[in-house]
Amino acid sequence: MPHDTPLVATIVAGLVLAFVLGALANRFRVSPLVGYLLAGVAVGPYTPGFVADRALSLELAEIGVILLMFGVGLHFSLKDLMSVRWIALPGALAQIAFATVLGMALGHALGWTLLGGLVFGLALSVASTVVLLRALQERHLLDSERGRIAVGWLIVEDLAMVIALVLLPALAGRTGADGPAAGGLASLLGGPSLAATLAITLAKAAAFVALMLIVGRRIIPWILHYVAHTGSRELFRLAVLAIALGVAFGAAQLFGVSFALGAFFAGMVLSESELSHEAAAETLPLRDAFAVLFFVSVGMLFDPAILLRDPWPVLATVAIILVGKSLAALAIVLMFRHALGTALMIAASLAQIGEFSFILAGLGVGLDVLPERGRDLILAGAILSILANPLFFVVLDRLRPWLERRGGAADAVAQPAAPAGPPVPLDLADHAVIVGYGRVGRLVGEALARAGRPVLVIEDKSELAGELRGQGIAVVSGNAAAPEVLAAASLARARLLVVAIPNCFEGGQIVEQARAINPALDIVARAHFDAEVEHLRGLGAGVVVMGEREIARAMIEHALGRPAPA
Ligand code: AMP
């Protein structure tokens, strides 16, 4: 009976409908997000038929947020975070301030109190983690400079919201005493109890970060390595999930920081471990499933009737999110002398609102500072901005050739943080491109270098790329599956491509793109299963070396008493 098992019903209805509508959306060449959101509307309380449990679906969505942020943390080192602080910190704060003022102005026009307007404005100022990360992941931008800025920005916003959430009840109490309308700005700020609440919040967040960086950084990788040595894949998978969810939950319970922030730090302390790639892979399927539930839960909150009931305020809200916030972000990033392309990408990724806005709106209504209408406007703004977000990126993709033409020079100025070393020589020709400089790629690269062959490396780990650059090796830093990373390797003029990464899915994407760029290229790829050999050959690899078969060959040589190959 569905009503006896609301959790099961919510998960099943959410996933099944999201799948059906997502596939339909895909068929009509629109983003599957649209399908997921509509699935939410369909199982929501405002449309007839089955109604899923709203509170449960929001909690399920939180798991998606945790796993997503954990995955981002795995890609992020402390160094990466620090390298973007000069733009992310002032950028996020200025953007929050700007959007909040716009929201307050709208609140004022609608006759709300100052505090009501403040809550409304803050809710409009913070972007959704899920929407932003999905957009970046889809475009392989997470590991790029601009992706790092966007994530740093998101983390600052997250921290600001954690502070807002704890301060709000204190503020509401203060203005509640002398009537909401009498709560002027002077009484909103200042006062000993407020300052104390703020200090305690910041101290708790700082204590959490310090604990993670000092203790967590040693213990968490140790646990994972220990489990990896047991040889049980199931235990390893469990360990990764336990760490991601456990740290996020503990951080929220004990230190009052958000789940997202807790998960991010859990991932970040693991990012230096060589197991981080595996840990990321283990959480992928669950992460995707729960991220879908996030969109379903947003759809569920949406009452389509508001579009008819309150059209102008809805329009104004959406304009603040899409136009106001983007223009502020654009101006700030440009002010920091980044290229127009970077500025547009960051503005586009932040032009939406999501989970934090709902939490803030819910709290505001609960404390009686935000009118219900404010919450409805926030929900409408969220769903419409999430729907519009992919369009922003489509426009950006169209603009890309133009941006690249005009942005080349500006980008050079824009990336002072890039590690020093010889740039990729533009006149490289007849060279070998090696993707991945790990256990396999390194040996190949060293042998080619000894033979005097020109080599260019594409490596995902930024620290490793920096190290190689220091040794005078030509390196493109980033995920080779991303078209712009691959394009930097001058494949059209290369002679050989060695795809030396263990992941066959990514390897396939690389081989396919490389073959399209250069039909004459000699492509060698790495595989671990027979099916992978077929797959890579089918996509255009000339030679596919299966690791396990080569290991067996060496073992056979040994067993039969012949000299082992070097
Ligand atoms: P190993 O498995 O030890 O040969 O290491 C593989 C290497 O390839 C590691 O250094 C990874 O950082 C790198 N790598 C994995 N995937 C990619 C990718 N898609 N693009 C560039 N480098 C990658």
Short mmCIF file of N, CA and C in Angstrom, two decimals, residues 397-478:
data_model
loop_
_atom_site.label_atom_id
_atom_site.label_comp_id
_atom_site.label_asym_id
_atom_site.label_seq_id
_atom_site.Cartn_x
_atom_site.Cartn_y
_atom_site.Cartn_z
N ASP A 397 27.55 28.68 -25.45
CA ASP A 397 28.22 27.79 -26.39
C ASP A 397 28.22 28.40 -27.79
N ARG A 398 27.08 29.02 -28.14
CA ARG A 398 26.99 29.67 -29.46
C ARG A 398 28.00 30.81 -29.56
N LEU A 399 28.18 31.52 -28.43
CA LEU A 399 29.06 32.69 -28.44
C LEU A 399 30.53 32.32 -28.42
N ARG A 400 30.79 31.03 -28.12
CA ARG A 400 32.17 30.66 -27.82
C ARG A 400 33.19 31.06 -28.90
N PRO A 401 32.91 30.74 -30.19
CA PRO A 401 33.92 31.09 -31.20
C PRO A 401 34.24 32.58 -31.18
N TRP A 402 33.21 33.40 -31.02
CA TRP A 402 33.40 34.84 -31.00
C TRP A 402 34.22 35.24 -29.77
N LEU A 403 33.88 34.63 -28.63
CA LEU A 403 34.58 34.95 -27.38
C LEU A 403 36.05 34.56 -27.47
N GLU A 404 36.29 33.40 -28.09
CA GLU A 404 37.68 32.94 -28.16
C GLU A 404 38.50 33.88 -29.02
N ARG A 405 37.87 34.39 -30.07
CA ARG A 405 38.60 35.30 -30.95
C ARG A 405 38.99 36.59 -30.21
N ARG A 406 38.01 37.11 -29.44
CA ARG A 406 38.31 38.39 -28.80
C ARG A 406 38.95 38.20 -27.43
N GLY A 407 38.81 36.99 -26.86
CA GLY A 407 39.22 36.81 -25.47
C GLY A 407 40.63 36.28 -25.31
N GLY A 408 41.29 35.88 -26.41
CA GLY A 408 42.59 35.25 -26.28
C GLY A 408 43.56 36.05 -25.44
N ALA A 409 43.67 37.34 -25.76
CA ALA A 409 44.63 38.18 -25.06
C ALA A 409 44.22 38.39 -23.61
N ALA A 410 42.92 38.60 -23.41
CA ALA A 410 42.46 38.87 -22.06
C ALA A 410 42.69 37.67 -21.15
N ASP A 411 42.53 36.46 -21.72
CA ASP A 411 42.71 35.27 -20.90
C ASP A 411 44.13 35.16 -20.37
N ALA A 412 45.07 35.63 -21.16
CA ALA A 412 46.45 35.56 -20.73
C ALA A 412 46.64 36.40 -19.47
N VAL A 413 45.98 37.54 -19.42
CA VAL A 413 46.07 38.39 -18.24
C VAL A 413 45.31 37.73 -17.10
N ALA A 414 44.26 37.00 -17.51
CA ALA A 414 43.30 36.56 -16.51
C ALA A 414 43.80 35.42 -15.65
N GLN A 415 44.86 34.76 -16.06
CA GLN A 415 45.24 33.59 -15.29
C GLN A 415 46.63 33.71 -14.67
N PRO A 416 46.80 34.73 -13.83
CA PRO A 416 48.11 34.90 -13.24
C PRO A 416 48.45 33.75 -12.29
N ALA A 417 47.40 33.02 -11.84
CA ALA A 417 47.64 31.97 -10.86
C ALA A 417 48.18 30.70 -11.49
N ALA A 418 48.18 30.63 -12.83
CA ALA A 418 48.65 29.42 -13.48
C ALA A 418 50.10 29.16 -13.08
N PRO A 419 50.45 27.90 -12.79
CA PRO A 419 51.80 27.61 -12.34
C PRO A 419 52.82 28.05 -13.37
N ALA A 420 53.93 28.56 -12.89
CA ALA A 420 54.95 29.05 -13.80
C ALA A 420 55.58 27.88 -14.54
N GLY A 421 56.20 28.15 -15.65
CA GLY A 421 56.85 27.10 -16.40
C GLY A 421 56.67 27.37 -17.87
N PRO A 422 57.32 26.59 -18.70
CA PRO A 422 57.19 26.87 -20.12
C PRO A 422 55.76 26.62 -20.57
N PRO A 423 55.18 27.52 -21.34
CA PRO A 423 53.84 27.28 -21.84
C PRO A 423 53.90 26.17 -22.88
N VAL A 424 52.73 25.67 -23.25
CA VAL A 424 52.70 24.64 -24.28
C VAL A 424 53.22 25.26 -25.57
N PRO A 425 54.27 24.69 -26.16
CA PRO A 425 54.80 25.31 -27.37
C PRO A 425 53.77 25.20 -28.50
N LEU A 426 53.47 26.33 -29.11
CA LEU A 426 52.42 26.34 -30.12
C LEU A 426 52.87 25.72 -31.42
N ASP A 427 54.20 25.65 -31.61
CA ASP A 427 54.70 25.15 -32.88
C ASP A 427 54.96 23.64 -32.83
N LEU A 428 54.45 22.99 -31.78
CA LEU A 428 54.66 21.56 -31.64
C LEU A 428 54.06 20.83 -32.86
N ALA A 429 54.82 19.91 -33.43
CA ALA A 429 54.30 19.11 -34.54
C ALA A 429 54.95 17.74 -34.49
N ASP A 430 54.26 16.75 -35.05
CA ASP A 430 54.77 15.38 -35.06
C ASP A 430 55.05 14.87 -33.66
N HIS A 431 54.34 15.40 -32.70
CA HIS A 431 54.61 15.03 -31.31
C HIS A 431 53.71 13.87 -30.87
N ALA A 432 54.04 13.34 -29.70
CA ALA A 432 53.19 12.32 -29.09
C ALA A 432 52.42 12.98 -27.96
N VAL A 433 51.10 12.75 -27.93
CA VAL A 433 50.29 13.29 -26.83
C VAL A 433 49.99 12.13 -25.87
N ILE A 434 50.35 12.32 -24.61
CA ILE A 434 50.09 11.27 -23.62
C ILE A 434 49.01 11.75 -22.67
N VAL A 435 47.91 11.02 -22.61
CA VAL A 435 46.83 11.40 -21.71
C VAL A 435 46.96 10.61 -20.41
N GLY A 436 47.19 11.31 -19.31
CA GLY A 436 47.34 10.64 -18.01
C GLY A 436 48.79 10.29 -17.75
N TYR A 437 49.38 10.88 -16.71
CA TYR A 437 50.79 10.61 -16.42
C TYR A 437 50.89 9.85 -15.11
N GLY A 438 50.24 8.72 -15.05
CA GLY A 438 50.28 7.88 -13.84
C GLY A 438 51.24 6.73 -14.03
N ARG A 439 50.84 5.55 -13.55
CA ARG A 439 51.74 4.40 -13.59
C ARG A 439 52.11 4.02 -15.02
N VAL A 440 51.15 4.20 -15.95
CA VAL A 440 51.39 3.80 -17.33
C VAL A 440 52.00 4.95 -18.13
N GLY A 441 51.31 6.08 -18.10
CA GLY A 441 51.72 7.21 -18.92
C GLY A 441 53.15 7.66 -18.64
N ARG A 442 53.53 7.60 -17.38
CA ARG A 442 54.87 8.07 -17.01
C ARG A 442 55.95 7.23 -17.70
N LEU A 443 55.77 5.91 -17.68
CA LEU A 443 56.78 5.04 -18.29
C LEU A 443 56.87 5.29 -19.79
N VAL A 444 55.70 5.44 -20.42
CA VAL A 444 55.69 5.69 -21.87
C VAL A 444 56.37 7.03 -22.16
N GLY A 445 55.98 8.05 -21.37
CA GLY A 445 56.52 9.39 -21.60
C GLY A 445 58.04 9.41 -21.44
N GLU A 446 58.53 8.74 -20.41
CA GLU A 446 59.98 8.75 -20.17
C GLU A 446 60.72 8.04 -21.30
N ALA A 447 60.14 6.94 -21.77
CA ALA A 447 60.80 6.20 -22.85
C ALA A 447 60.83 7.04 -24.13
N LEU A 448 59.71 7.71 -24.42
CA LEU A 448 59.68 8.54 -25.64
C LEU A 448 60.68 9.68 -25.52
N ALA A 449 60.76 10.28 -24.32
CA ALA A 449 61.68 11.40 -24.13
C ALA A 449 63.11 10.92 -24.31
N ARG A 450 63.39 9.73 -23.78
CA ARG A 450 64.76 9.19 -23.94
C ARG A 450 65.08 8.98 -25.41
N ALA A 451 64.07 8.61 -26.18
CA ALA A 451 64.29 8.38 -27.61
C ALA A 451 64.30 9.69 -28.39
N GLY A 452 64.18 10.80 -27.68
CA GLY A 452 64.26 12.11 -28.32
C GLY A 452 62.99 12.53 -29.04
N ARG A 453 61.86 11.89 -28.72
CA ARG A 453 60.60 12.26 -29.38
C ARG A 453 59.91 13.38 -28.62
N PRO A 454 59.37 14.39 -29.31
CA PRO A 454 58.65 15.47 -28.60
C PRO A 454 57.35 14.94 -27.98
N VAL A 455 57.14 15.29 -26.72
CA VAL A 455 56.00 14.75 -25.97
C VAL A 455 55.19 15.88 -25.36
N LEU A 456 53.87 15.73 -25.39
CA LEU A 456 52.99 16.66 -24.67
C LEU A 456 52.07 15.82 -23.78
N VAL A 457 51.94 16.22 -22.53
CA VAL A 457 51.14 15.44 -21.58
C VAL A 457 49.84 16.18 -21.28
N ILE A 458 48.73 15.42 -21.20
CA ILE A 458 47.49 16.00 -20.66
C ILE A 458 47.25 15.31 -19.33
N GLU A 459 47.20 16.07 -18.26
CA GLU A 459 47.04 15.45 -16.94
C GLU A 459 45.97 16.20 -16.15
N ASP A 460 45.14 15.39 -15.50
CA ASP A 460 43.99 15.87 -14.75
C ASP A 460 44.36 16.50 -13.41
N LYS A 461 45.31 15.88 -12.74
CA LYS A 461 45.68 16.36 -11.40
C LYS A 461 46.53 17.61 -11.55
N SER A 462 46.03 18.72 -11.00
CA SER A 462 46.73 19.97 -11.26
C SER A 462 48.10 20.01 -10.58
N GLU A 463 48.22 19.35 -9.41
CA GLU A 463 49.54 19.39 -8.74
C GLU A 463 50.58 18.66 -9.59
N LEU A 464 50.14 17.48 -10.11
CA LEU A 464 51.06 16.68 -10.92
C LEU A 464 51.44 17.47 -12.19
N ALA A 465 50.44 18.13 -12.78
CA ALA A 465 50.71 18.91 -14.00
C ALA A 465 51.74 20.00 -13.69
N GLY A 466 51.57 20.66 -12.54
CA GLY A 466 52.51 21.72 -12.16
C GLY A 466 53.92 21.17 -11.98
N GLU A 467 53.98 19.98 -11.38
CA GLU A 467 55.27 19.33 -11.13
C GLU A 467 55.99 19.04 -12.46
N LEU A 468 55.22 18.49 -13.41
CA LEU A 468 55.81 18.13 -14.71
C LEU A 468 56.29 19.38 -15.43
N ARG A 469 55.47 20.42 -15.31
CA ARG A 469 55.83 21.68 -15.94
C ARG A 469 57.16 22.16 -15.38
N GLY A 470 57.32 21.99 -14.07
CA GLY A 470 58.56 22.38 -13.41
C GLY A 470 59.75 21.61 -13.98
N GLN A 471 59.49 20.38 -14.45
CA GLN A 471 60.58 19.58 -15.03
C GLN A 471 60.80 19.91 -16.51
N GLY A 472 60.06 20.89 -17.01
CA GLY A 472 60.26 21.31 -18.39
C GLY A 472 59.46 20.49 -19.40
N ILE A 473 58.49 19.69 -18.91
CA ILE A 473 57.67 18.90 -19.84
C ILE A 473 56.46 19.74 -20.27
N ALA A 474 56.09 19.68 -21.55
CA ALA A 474 54.91 20.42 -22.02
C ALA A 474 53.66 19.75 -21.48
N VAL A 475 52.83 20.50 -20.76
CA VAL A 475 51.65 19.90 -20.13
C VAL A 475 50.42 20.76 -20.38
N VAL A 476 49.31 20.07 -20.67
CA VAL A 476 48.01 20.74 -20.64
C VAL A 476 47.31 20.18 -19.41
N SER A 477 46.87 21.06 -18.53
CA SER A 477 46.26 20.60 -17.29
C SER A 477 44.75 20.55 -17.45
N GLY A 478 44.14 19.44 -17.10
CA GLY A 478 42.68 19.33 -17.20
C GLY A 478 42.25 17.94 -17.63
#
